[in-house]
Amino acid sequence: MKSPYLPAIVALVILIAFGLTVLATHDWDPMAFVLDRPEDVPAEQTWAIGYDGQQAYAIAIDPLGAVDELDRPAYRYQRILYPMLARAIALGVPDLIPWSMLFINLIAAACTVYLLSRLLADRGANQWWSLLPLMTFNYLIGVRMDLNEPLAYALALGGLLAFGRKRVVIAAALFALAGLTREVALAFPLALVAWLLLRRRWREAGIIGAVSLVPYLTWAAVLRLTLGVSPFATPLAKPLWIPFAGMAHLGGIEAQVMVGLWAVVPAGLAAIAAIAALLGREASRQSPDALLLLANCAVIAVLPIPTWVDPLAVLRLASGLILALVLWMARSSRLAYVAALWVPSLL
């Protein structure tokens, strides 16, 4: 078996080159990754005002006093792990926090490749397929814009690997941390719980479900008490009941084509394939991979309307779908078609 470190080393070299390129073209300013609101932008302007990374940055700079800097304080504070980890690594020094945010995501991305290569090896597949997510625009958005997703998905994959090694409590703890980083990563433990329940493995299902979800829900309750607003009160936290109905809110043909090609169509087709496999083949029920894929397809299908207004948000949240697809199709020759679909997104 090839070393799982080799794809991770290649990934790290690619990521460092990517980071250095961005820094070199932005006067070596790490705030180029934060995409903070420019000082000369009027308060009433709603365009060219930065991106979500500035929310994590604001919390990292001032954990207790960032309310006025956040668009939806309770909702943003719910994703607490990434900014607090960045602050801890920077030892609370404001000038170092943009660097620590970048450092975390570069390491998280390399760890994602490493963990995925280990999971692929467990499935008897070529470990070099672990580089596929890194070769997509969907995933690199998270690194380029100091977002929560790289860390969240790395923790989720760590949970899957720990579960495969029969370390259920460690797996559940990693899933819990993933949920406190970005709630969409909870699709992984929820799918795993569903699979365990189908297998009548009640104890493991209870541990994974409770340890994964209780910290997330408890933190949400704390935010409700301290801020007076529930994190779930915003339209950004209200899923759609009609799958993919948010497509109607995408503006411009370019956004519709990109989101359709690299998120919606793959999610729809993958969901149909996963359901057919679960209903038709006993082998598909021996592994949680089909349910992991179905859960991540569901994430795309029910994204709230405000998320669809931002095509980049839909694309980056399809990273979980890509990871799940690679795992599900690990032994399939059709995995090359997945690569052929997403790798050109880098253009």
Coordinates of C-alpha atoms in Angstrom, one line a residue:
M1 CA 0.0 0.0 0.0
K2 CA 1.3 3.4 -0.9
S3 CA 1.9 5.9 1.9
P4 CA -1.2 8.1 2.6
Y5 CA 1.3 10.9 3.3
L6 CA 2.3 11.2 -0.3
P7 CA -0.9 12.8 -1.6
A8 CA -1.0 15.0 1.5
I9 CA 2.5 16.2 0.8
V10 CA 1.7 17.0 -2.8
A11 CA -1.5 18.8 -1.6
L12 CA 0.5 20.8 0.9
V13 CA 3.0 21.9 -1.8
I14 CA 0.1 22.9 -4.1
L15 CA -1.6 24.8 -1.2
I16 CA 1.6 26.7 -0.2
A17 CA 2.1 27.7 -3.8
F18 CA -1.5 28.8 -4.0
G19 CA -1.2 30.8 -0.8
L20 CA 2.1 32.4 -1.8
T21 CA 0.7 33.4 -5.2
V22 CA -2.2 35.2 -3.6
L23 CA 0.0 36.9 -1.1
A24 CA 2.6 37.9 -3.7
T25 CA -0.2 39.6 -5.8
H26 CA -1.6 41.4 -2.8
D27 CA 1.5 43.0 -1.2
W28 CA 1.9 40.1 1.1
D29 CA -1.2 41.1 3.0
P30 CA -3.0 38.1 4.7
M31 CA -6.1 40.3 4.8
A32 CA -6.4 39.4 1.1
F33 CA -7.8 36.1 2.3
V34 CA -10.2 37.6 4.8
L35 CA -11.8 39.8 2.1
D36 CA -12.8 42.4 4.8
R37 CA -15.0 45.3 4.0
P38 CA -13.0 48.1 2.4
E39 CA -12.8 51.2 4.5
D40 CA -14.0 53.5 1.7
V41 CA -17.2 51.5 1.2
P42 CA -20.3 53.4 2.5
A43 CA -22.2 51.7 5.2
E44 CA -25.4 51.6 3.1
Q45 CA -23.7 49.9 0.2
T46 CA -24.7 46.2 -0.3
W47 CA -22.1 45.2 -2.9
A48 CA -18.3 44.9 -2.8
I49 CA -18.5 44.6 1.0
G50 CA -16.3 41.6 1.6
Y51 CA -17.3 38.0 2.2
D52 CA -18.1 35.6 5.0
G53 CA -14.5 35.3 6.2
Q54 CA -14.8 38.7 7.7
Q55 CA -17.3 37.4 10.1
A56 CA -14.9 34.7 11.4
Y57 CA -12.2 37.4 11.5
A58 CA -14.3 39.7 13.6
I59 CA -15.0 37.0 16.2
A60 CA -11.4 36.0 16.3
I61 CA -10.3 39.7 16.9
D62 CA -12.9 40.3 19.6
P63 CA -14.8 37.2 20.8
L64 CA -16.9 39.0 23.3
G65 CA -17.5 42.3 21.5
A66 CA -17.9 41.4 17.8
V67 CA -21.7 41.7 17.8
D68 CA -21.7 45.1 16.1
E69 CA -19.4 43.8 13.4
L70 CA -21.6 40.8 12.4
D71 CA -24.5 40.8 10.1
R72 CA -26.4 38.1 12.0
P73 CA -24.6 37.7 15.4
A74 CA -26.2 34.6 16.8
Y75 CA -26.0 32.8 13.4
R76 CA -22.3 33.7 13.0
Y77 CA -21.3 32.9 16.6
Q78 CA -22.7 29.4 16.2
R79 CA -19.6 28.7 14.0
I80 CA -17.3 29.3 16.8
L81 CA -14.5 26.9 16.5
Y82 CA -12.6 28.3 13.5
P83 CA -12.3 31.9 14.8
M84 CA -11.4 30.8 18.3
L85 CA -8.8 28.4 17.1
A86 CA -7.3 31.1 14.9
R87 CA -7.2 33.4 18.0
A88 CA -5.6 30.8 20.1
I89 CA -2.9 30.0 17.5
A90 CA -2.2 33.8 17.2
L91 CA -2.1 34.1 21.0
G92 CA -4.7 36.8 20.7
V93 CA -2.4 39.1 18.7
P94 CA -4.6 40.9 16.2
D95 CA -1.9 41.3 13.5
L96 CA -1.3 37.6 13.6
I97 CA -4.9 36.4 13.4
P98 CA -5.2 36.8 9.5
W99 CA -2.1 34.6 9.3
S100 CA -3.4 32.0 11.7
M101 CA -6.7 31.8 9.8
L102 CA -4.8 31.1 6.6
F103 CA -2.5 28.6 8.3
I104 CA -5.5 26.7 9.7
N105 CA -7.1 26.3 6.3
L106 CA -4.0 25.3 4.6
I107 CA -3.3 22.6 7.2
A108 CA -7.0 21.6 7.2
A109 CA -7.0 21.2 3.4
A110 CA -3.8 19.0 3.5
C111 CA -5.3 17.0 6.3
T112 CA -8.5 16.5 4.3
V113 CA -6.4 14.9 1.5
Y114 CA -4.5 12.7 4.0
L115 CA -7.7 11.6 5.7
L116 CA -9.5 11.0 2.4
S117 CA -6.5 8.9 1.2
R118 CA -6.7 6.8 4.3
L119 CA -10.4 6.3 3.8
L120 CA -9.9 5.4 0.1
A121 CA -7.2 2.9 1.1
D122 CA -9.7 1.2 3.4
R123 CA -11.9 0.8 0.4
G124 CA -9.2 -0.6 -1.7
A125 CA -9.1 2.4 -4.0
N126 CA -6.3 4.5 -5.5
Q127 CA -5.3 7.0 -2.8
W128 CA -4.4 9.7 -5.4
W129 CA -8.1 10.3 -5.9
S130 CA -7.9 12.1 -2.6
L131 CA -6.5 15.1 -4.5
L132 CA -9.7 15.5 -6.5
P133 CA -11.6 17.8 -4.1
L134 CA -8.5 20.0 -3.9
M135 CA -8.6 20.4 -7.7
T136 CA -12.1 21.9 -7.7
F137 CA -13.2 25.5 -7.5
N138 CA -15.8 24.5 -5.0
Y139 CA -13.3 23.5 -2.3
L140 CA -10.6 26.1 -3.0
I141 CA -13.2 28.9 -2.4
G142 CA -13.0 28.0 1.3
V143 CA -9.2 28.4 1.4
R144 CA -9.1 31.5 -0.7
M145 CA -11.7 33.4 1.4
D146 CA -10.8 32.2 4.9
L147 CA -14.0 30.3 5.4
N148 CA -15.1 27.6 7.9
E149 CA -15.6 24.8 5.5
P150 CA -12.0 23.4 5.1
L151 CA -11.7 22.8 8.9
A152 CA -15.2 21.5 9.2
Y153 CA -14.8 18.9 6.5
A154 CA -11.4 17.8 7.8
L155 CA -12.9 17.2 11.2
A156 CA -15.8 15.3 9.6
L157 CA -13.5 13.0 7.6
G158 CA -11.4 12.5 10.8
G159 CA -14.6 11.4 12.5
L160 CA -15.3 8.9 9.6
L161 CA -11.7 7.5 9.9
A162 CA -12.0 7.2 13.7
F163 CA -15.3 5.4 13.3
G164 CA -13.8 3.0 10.8
R165 CA -11.1 2.2 13.4
K166 CA -13.8 1.5 16.0
R167 CA -13.0 4.5 18.0
V168 CA -16.6 5.6 18.4
V169 CA -16.2 8.2 21.1
I170 CA -13.3 9.9 19.3
A171 CA -15.3 9.9 16.1
A172 CA -18.3 11.5 17.8
A173 CA -16.1 14.2 19.4
L174 CA -14.6 15.0 16.0
F175 CA -18.1 15.2 14.5
A176 CA -19.1 17.6 17.4
L177 CA -16.2 19.9 16.6
A178 CA -17.1 19.8 12.9
G179 CA -20.6 20.9 13.8
L180 CA -19.3 23.8 15.9
T181 CA -17.2 24.8 12.9
R182 CA -19.9 24.7 10.2
E183 CA -23.3 23.1 10.7
V184 CA -23.5 21.5 7.2
A185 CA -20.7 19.1 8.3
L186 CA -23.3 17.4 10.6
A187 CA -24.6 15.7 7.5
F188 CA -21.8 13.2 8.0
P189 CA -22.7 12.0 11.6
L190 CA -26.4 12.2 10.9
A191 CA -26.0 9.8 7.9
L192 CA -23.8 7.6 10.0
V193 CA -26.4 7.5 12.7
A194 CA -29.1 6.5 10.2
W195 CA -26.9 3.7 8.9
L196 CA -26.2 2.4 12.4
L197 CA -29.9 2.5 13.2
L198 CA -30.7 0.4 10.1
R199 CA -28.0 -2.0 11.2
R200 CA -29.6 -2.1 14.7
R201 CA -26.4 -0.9 16.3
W202 CA -28.3 1.1 18.9
R203 CA -25.4 1.9 21.3
E204 CA -23.1 3.3 18.6
A205 CA -25.9 5.3 17.0
G206 CA -26.8 6.8 20.4
I207 CA -23.2 7.8 21.1
I208 CA -22.6 9.3 17.7
G209 CA -25.9 11.1 17.7
A210 CA -25.7 12.5 21.2
V211 CA -22.1 13.5 21.3
S212 CA -22.3 15.0 17.8
L213 CA -25.5 17.0 18.3
V214 CA -25.7 17.9 22.0
P215 CA -22.7 20.4 21.9
Y216 CA -24.2 22.1 18.8
L217 CA -27.7 22.4 20.3
T218 CA -26.3 23.4 23.7
W219 CA -24.2 26.2 22.2
A220 CA -27.2 27.4 20.2
A221 CA -29.2 27.6 23.4
V222 CA -26.4 29.6 25.1
L223 CA -26.4 32.0 22.2
R224 CA -30.2 32.3 22.4
L225 CA -29.9 33.2 26.1
T226 CA -27.0 35.6 25.8
L227 CA -27.9 37.4 22.6
G228 CA -31.7 37.2 22.8
V229 CA -31.9 35.8 19.3
S230 CA -31.9 32.1 18.2
P231 CA -29.3 31.2 15.6
F232 CA -32.1 29.5 13.8
A233 CA -34.2 32.6 13.6
T234 CA -32.5 33.9 10.4
P235 CA -33.8 33.0 6.9
L236 CA -30.3 31.6 6.4
A237 CA -31.1 28.8 8.8
K238 CA -34.5 27.8 7.3
P239 CA -34.2 24.9 4.8
L240 CA -36.4 24.7 1.8
W241 CA -39.2 22.1 1.6
I242 CA -39.1 21.8 -2.2
P243 CA -35.8 20.4 -3.3
F244 CA -33.6 22.7 -5.4
A245 CA -36.4 25.4 -5.4
G246 CA -33.7 27.9 -4.7
M247 CA -32.4 27.6 -8.3
A248 CA -35.1 30.2 -9.2
H249 CA -33.3 32.8 -7.1
L250 CA -30.0 32.5 -8.9
G251 CA -29.3 35.6 -10.9
G252 CA -27.6 35.6 -14.3
I253 CA -27.0 32.8 -16.7
E254 CA -23.4 32.4 -15.7
A255 CA -24.4 31.6 -12.1
Q256 CA -27.1 29.3 -13.1
V257 CA -24.7 27.3 -15.4
M258 CA -22.0 27.1 -12.8
V259 CA -24.2 26.1 -9.9
G260 CA -26.2 23.7 -12.1
L261 CA -23.1 22.0 -13.4
W262 CA -21.0 21.8 -10.2
A263 CA -23.7 21.5 -7.6
V264 CA -27.4 20.9 -8.5
V265 CA -27.1 18.4 -11.4
P266 CA -24.5 16.2 -9.6
A267 CA -26.5 16.3 -6.4
G268 CA -29.7 15.3 -8.1
L269 CA -28.2 12.5 -10.1
A270 CA -26.1 11.3 -7.1
A271 CA -29.2 11.2 -4.9
I272 CA -31.1 9.1 -7.4
A273 CA -28.2 6.7 -7.8
A274 CA -27.7 6.4 -4.0
I275 CA -31.4 5.7 -3.4
A276 CA -31.5 3.1 -6.2
A277 CA -28.4 1.4 -4.8
L278 CA -29.9 1.4 -1.2
L279 CA -33.1 -0.1 -2.5
G280 CA -31.6 -2.6 -4.9
R281 CA -28.3 -3.9 -3.6
E282 CA -27.6 -5.4 -0.3
A283 CA -23.9 -4.6 -0.7
S284 CA -24.7 -0.9 -0.7
R285 CA -26.2 -1.2 2.8
Q286 CA -23.1 -2.9 4.2
S287 CA -21.3 0.5 4.1
P288 CA -22.5 4.0 5.2
D289 CA -21.2 5.5 2.0
A290 CA -24.5 5.6 0.1
L291 CA -26.2 7.3 3.0
L292 CA -23.3 9.7 3.4
L293 CA -23.7 10.7 -0.2
L294 CA -27.5 11.0 0.1
A295 CA -27.2 13.3 3.2
N296 CA -24.8 15.6 1.4
C297 CA -27.1 15.7 -1.7
A298 CA -29.9 16.7 0.7
V299 CA -27.7 19.6 2.0
I300 CA -27.7 21.1 -1.5
A301 CA -31.3 20.3 -2.2
V302 CA -32.7 22.2 0.9
L303 CA -30.3 25.1 1.1
P304 CA -32.2 28.3 2.3
I305 CA -33.2 30.9 -0.3
P306 CA -30.6 33.5 0.9
T307 CA -27.9 31.0 0.2
W308 CA -29.0 30.5 -3.4
V309 CA -28.7 34.3 -4.0
D310 CA -25.0 33.8 -3.6
P311 CA -23.7 31.2 -6.1
L312 CA -20.4 31.0 -4.4
A313 CA -22.1 29.8 -1.3
V314 CA -23.9 26.9 -3.1
L315 CA -20.7 25.9 -4.9
R316 CA -18.6 25.8 -1.7
L317 CA -21.2 23.8 0.2
A318 CA -21.0 21.2 -2.6
S319 CA -17.6 20.3 -1.2
G320 CA -19.2 17.8 1.1
L321 CA -21.0 16.3 -1.9
I322 CA -17.6 15.9 -3.7
L323 CA -16.0 14.2 -0.7
A324 CA -19.0 11.9 -0.3
L325 CA -18.9 11.1 -4.0
V326 CA -15.3 10.2 -4.0
L327 CA -15.9 7.8 -1.1
W328 CA -19.0 6.2 -2.6
M329 CA -17.4 5.7 -6.0
A330 CA -14.0 4.7 -4.6
R331 CA -13.9 1.4 -6.5
S332 CA -15.7 2.6 -9.6
S333 CA -14.1 3.4 -12.9
R334 CA -16.7 6.1 -13.3
L335 CA -14.8 8.2 -10.7
A336 CA -12.8 9.5 -13.6
Y337 CA -16.0 11.1 -14.9
V338 CA -16.5 12.9 -11.6
A339 CA -13.0 14.3 -12.0
A340 CA -13.7 15.3 -15.6
L341 CA -16.8 17.2 -14.4
W342 CA -15.2 19.2 -11.5
V343 CA -11.5 19.7 -12.3
P344 CA -12.3 22.1 -15.2
S345 CA -14.0 24.3 -12.6
L346 CA -10.5 25.6 -11.7
L347 CA -10.6 27.5 -15.0

